[in-house]
Short mmCIF file of C-alpha atoms in Angstrom, two decimals:
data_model
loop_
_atom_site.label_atom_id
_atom_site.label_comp_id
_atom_site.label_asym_id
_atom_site.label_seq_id
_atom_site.Cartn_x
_atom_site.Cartn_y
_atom_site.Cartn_z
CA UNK R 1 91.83 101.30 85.46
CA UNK R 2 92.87 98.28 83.45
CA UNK R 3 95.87 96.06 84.77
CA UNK R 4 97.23 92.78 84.36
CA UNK R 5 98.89 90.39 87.19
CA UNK R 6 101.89 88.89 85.78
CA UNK R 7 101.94 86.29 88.21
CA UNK R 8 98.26 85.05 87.90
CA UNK R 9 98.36 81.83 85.67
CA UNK R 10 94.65 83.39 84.05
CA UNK R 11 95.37 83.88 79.98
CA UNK R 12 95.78 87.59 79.56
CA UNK R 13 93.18 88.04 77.16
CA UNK R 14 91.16 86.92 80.54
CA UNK R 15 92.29 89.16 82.63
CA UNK R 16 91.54 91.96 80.24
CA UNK R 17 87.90 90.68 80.07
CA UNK R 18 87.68 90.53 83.59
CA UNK R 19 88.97 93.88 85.00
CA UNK R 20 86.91 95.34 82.16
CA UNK R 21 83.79 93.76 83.07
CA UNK R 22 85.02 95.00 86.46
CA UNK R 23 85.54 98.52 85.94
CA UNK R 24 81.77 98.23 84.19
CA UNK R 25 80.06 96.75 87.39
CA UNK R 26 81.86 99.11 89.78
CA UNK R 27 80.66 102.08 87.46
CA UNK R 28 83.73 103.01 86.25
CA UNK R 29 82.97 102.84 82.69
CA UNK R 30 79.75 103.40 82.17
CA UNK R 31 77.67 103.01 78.32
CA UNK R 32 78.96 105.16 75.66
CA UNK R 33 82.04 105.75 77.08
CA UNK R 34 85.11 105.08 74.91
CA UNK R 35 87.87 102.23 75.67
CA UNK R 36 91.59 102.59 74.49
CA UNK R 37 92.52 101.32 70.83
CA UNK R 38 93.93 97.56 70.83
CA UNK R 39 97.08 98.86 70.41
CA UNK R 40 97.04 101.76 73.24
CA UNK R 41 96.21 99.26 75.70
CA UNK R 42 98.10 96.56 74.44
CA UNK R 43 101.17 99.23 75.08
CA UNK R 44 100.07 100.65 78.27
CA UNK R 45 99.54 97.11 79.76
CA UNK R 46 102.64 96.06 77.56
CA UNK R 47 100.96 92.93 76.55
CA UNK R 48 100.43 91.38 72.45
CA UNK R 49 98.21 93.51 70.55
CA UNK R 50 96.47 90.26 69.68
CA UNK R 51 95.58 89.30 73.11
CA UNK R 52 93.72 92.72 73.89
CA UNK R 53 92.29 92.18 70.49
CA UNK R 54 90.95 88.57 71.75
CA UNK R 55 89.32 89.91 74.96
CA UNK R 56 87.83 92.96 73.32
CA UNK R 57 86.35 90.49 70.58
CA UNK R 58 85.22 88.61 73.59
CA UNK R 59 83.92 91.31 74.79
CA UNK R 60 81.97 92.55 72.13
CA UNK R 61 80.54 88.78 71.37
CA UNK R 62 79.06 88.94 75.21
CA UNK R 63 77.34 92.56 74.67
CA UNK R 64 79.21 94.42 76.67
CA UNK R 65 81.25 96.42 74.06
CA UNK R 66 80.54 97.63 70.54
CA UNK R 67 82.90 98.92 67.55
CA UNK R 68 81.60 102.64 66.42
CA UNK R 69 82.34 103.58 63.43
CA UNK R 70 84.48 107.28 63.74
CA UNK R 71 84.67 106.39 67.40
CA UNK R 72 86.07 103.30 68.49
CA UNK R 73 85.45 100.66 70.80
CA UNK R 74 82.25 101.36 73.19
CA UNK R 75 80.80 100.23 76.70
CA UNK R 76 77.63 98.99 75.52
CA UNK R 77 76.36 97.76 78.47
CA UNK R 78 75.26 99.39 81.82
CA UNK R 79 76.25 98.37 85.04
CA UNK R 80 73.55 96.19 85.44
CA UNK R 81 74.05 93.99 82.65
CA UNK R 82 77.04 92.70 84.86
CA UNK R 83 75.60 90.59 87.43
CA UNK R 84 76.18 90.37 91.38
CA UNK R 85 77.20 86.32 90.82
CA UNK R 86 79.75 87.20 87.60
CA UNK R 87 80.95 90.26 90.12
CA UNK R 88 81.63 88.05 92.94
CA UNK R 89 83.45 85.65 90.98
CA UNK R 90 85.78 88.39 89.61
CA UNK R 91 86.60 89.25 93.23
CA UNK R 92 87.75 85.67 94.08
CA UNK R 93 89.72 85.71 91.10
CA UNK R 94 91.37 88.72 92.30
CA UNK R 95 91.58 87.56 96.03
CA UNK R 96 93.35 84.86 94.75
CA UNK R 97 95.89 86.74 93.21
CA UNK R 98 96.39 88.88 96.33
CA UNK R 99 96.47 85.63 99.01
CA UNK R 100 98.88 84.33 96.62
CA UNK R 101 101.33 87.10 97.03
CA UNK R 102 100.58 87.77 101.02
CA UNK R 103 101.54 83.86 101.51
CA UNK R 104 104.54 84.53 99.33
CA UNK R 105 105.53 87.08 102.10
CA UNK R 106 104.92 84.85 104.84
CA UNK R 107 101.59 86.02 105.59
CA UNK R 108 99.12 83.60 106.49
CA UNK R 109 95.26 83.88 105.88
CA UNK R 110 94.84 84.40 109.39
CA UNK R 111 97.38 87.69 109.05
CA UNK R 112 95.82 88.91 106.22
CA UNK R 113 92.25 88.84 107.38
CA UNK R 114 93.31 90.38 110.69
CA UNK R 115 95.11 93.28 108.99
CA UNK R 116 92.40 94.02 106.80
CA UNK R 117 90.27 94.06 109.68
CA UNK R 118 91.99 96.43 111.68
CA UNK R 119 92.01 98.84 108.38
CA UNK R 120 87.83 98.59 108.11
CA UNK R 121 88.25 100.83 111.30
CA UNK R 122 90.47 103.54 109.68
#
């Protein structure tokens, strides 16, 4: 659920606020449910402990996690806390990401938006 492109120049720390508040707004994680410890995802995304730290203090400073005492680290906010405009702008940063690897494999905007095309009718 949580992942982190190597290759993007985005701090880590902001990638790990994004695909969170990604996995939020698609439904994924929904309120209540519990997020790995710092150092569980720091090890499973084999980043610094401190940068997860950073993005889940982030994180909790824009409302959309909480720290439970006995439990851990918390959604706090629904879905719809995330909005369509903060959504949208996650999705060009990860379209950026992707165009940036298709055009290091020769593929041209053109190509990709064709092939993705043709799989819409799959």
């Amino acid at each position: 659920m949580f992942y982190i492109d190597s290759t993007d120049p985005t701090p880590v720390e902001a990638q790990i606020v994004r695909t969170v508040r990604a996995a939020i707004g698609a439904g994924a994680l929904g309120p209540g449910d519990t997020l790995p410890t710092v150092r569980q995802l720091a090890v499973d995304l084999r980043v610094g402990a401190n940068a997860v730290a950073r993005a889940y203090a982030e994180l909790e400073k824009q409302r959309v996690l909480e720290t439970v005492a006995g439990v851990g680290t918390v959604v706090r906010a629904s879905s719809d806390a995330i909005d369509r405009e903060e959504l949208l702008a996650e999705l060009c940063a990860l379209e950026d990401g992707f165009l940036r690897e298709a055009a290091a494999l020769g593929f041209s905007l053109d190509d990709v938006i064709i092939h993705l095309d043709s799989r819409r009718n799959r």
